[in-house]
Amino acid sequence: MADSTERTFAEPNEEIMRATHRALRNYGYADLTIKRIAEEYGKSTAAVHYYYETKDDLLVAFLDYLLGQFVDSIEDVETADPERRLELLLDELLVEPGENQDLLVAVLEMRSQTPFEEAFRERFHRNDEYIRDMLEAVIDRGIDEGVFDDVDADHVSRVLMTIVDGSHSRAVVQGETDPLSAGRRAADEFTTAVLLDDQ
Amino acid sequence: MADSTERTFAEPNEEIMRATHRALRNYGYADLTIKRIAEEYGKSTAAVHYYYETKDDLLVAFLDYLLGQFVDSIEDVETADPERRLELLLDELLVEPGENQDLLVAVLEMRSQTPFEEAFRERFHRNDEYIRDMLEAVIDRGIDEGVFDDVDADHVSRVLMTIVDGSHSRAVVQGETDPLSAGRRAADEFTTAVLLDDQ
């Protein structure tokens, strides 16, 4: 299915993606079926299968869709100031997800399946790399402009993603958004300590 | 089953716990059955059910067992020096787990099920609280002895657990131990920045 993967990455079926989101919210990952997604979509399972051959194909497209939404929200962040831009990226990663606790749950379930689902693993890797690249770019720009210390930007981006992934995991287990606030504060403390130490 | 829960927490059946660990390693959480655990145990399913009525009872006992193993390894840490003790706690949380990648996988699967499994959630909460209390105690002792800055020890312990949970989640998704090394380094950087800033 190389063709359809290509097509769905370029242009996911928005309505099916939104139906998948609703079905995940209502049933969770473990009880998700194409039938339930089709019900939310308001069409037949055949109509879903026309776009996505298997449930896994659909979920991989859904992971792409989530990254796409994140990228869209980031592109709205128009400031060129590295400090401000880093703040806004961290807000998108650690504050916004509090609005969609059910997505955090579904994504953690998919993350836990990566050892058994090659396609999920590949997507999580790529998405992680994409977001780390964005973080690294803004840190590098800050270093170039002399507003950040000359740090190992690759390592700092990994630490920030570790705080993000840990906060998301803890928010799921605790069933509340406090871990996101603690993570947001930790990200600030960490970046202040390593990026602004000599400033 | 309040009685047997009481009993198994106090004294888990070691052989069944080790059999559960092997079965998790071989089949993963999703394909774990009492039958497979019984095969690893070398006895009948009835022999397993004698101790644990349901698979969930057994897995809750397994989470207790894992905490017990962690506590045992911590009790071997005999130094009273707060800085050294904090280092060793972080090693137990971020270096040792690299030896048991399969356990990280199984635990992440169980964490992802907490929204649907009340008993798991309760155990993860308690275990998290227990480990945070240990971290907080060593930080408070360091503050009392004047070797650490006067920080919010509760918050610092939450940040360290966020780094731990994030590193574990990332190690599962990446299928390697690099995220544990990055997390161990991040924990050092964070504690140095916040605990030793005025020292």
mmCIF file with all atom_site columns, C-alpha atoms in Angstrom, chain A residues 3 11 14 37 51 77 161 163 195:
data_model
loop_
_atom_site.group_PDB
_atom_site.id
_atom_site.type_symbol
_atom_site.label_atom_id
_atom_site.label_alt_id
_atom_site.label_comp_id
_atom_site.label_asym_id
_atom_site.label_entity_id
_atom_site.label_seq_id
_atom_site.pdbx_PDB_ins_code
_atom_site.Cartn_x
_atom_site.Cartn_y
_atom_site.Cartn_z
_atom_site.occupancy
_atom_site.B_iso_or_equiv
_atom_site.pdbx_formal_charge
_atom_site.auth_seq_id
_atom_site.auth_comp_id
_atom_site.auth_asym_id
_atom_site.auth_atom_id
_atom_site.pdbx_PDB_model_num
ATOM 1 C CA . ASP A 1 3   ? 0.539   4.537  -2.867 1.00 0.00 ? 3   ASP A CA 1
ATOM 2 C CA . GLU A 1 11  ? -3.591  14.780 2.555  1.00 0.00 ? 11  GLU A CA 1
ATOM 3 C CA . GLU A 1 14  ? -9.985  15.089 7.664  1.00 0.00 ? 14  GLU A CA 1
ATOM 4 C CA . ILE A 1 37  ? -14.863 4.737  13.429 1.00 0.00 ? 37  ILE A CA 1
ATOM 5 C CA . TYR A 1 51  ? -9.101  5.230  2.298  1.00 0.00 ? 51  TYR A CA 1
ATOM 6 C CA . VAL A 1 77  ? 3.791   31.135 16.095 1.00 0.00 ? 77  VAL A CA 1
ATOM 7 C CA . MET A 1 161 ? 11.383  15.935 24.849 1.00 0.00 ? 161 MET A CA 1
ATOM 8 C CA . ILE A 1 163 ? 10.296  16.207 30.078 1.00 0.00 ? 163 ILE A CA 1
ATOM 9 C CA . LEU A 1 195 ? 20.671  28.420 28.109 1.00 0.00 ? 195 LEU A CA 1
#
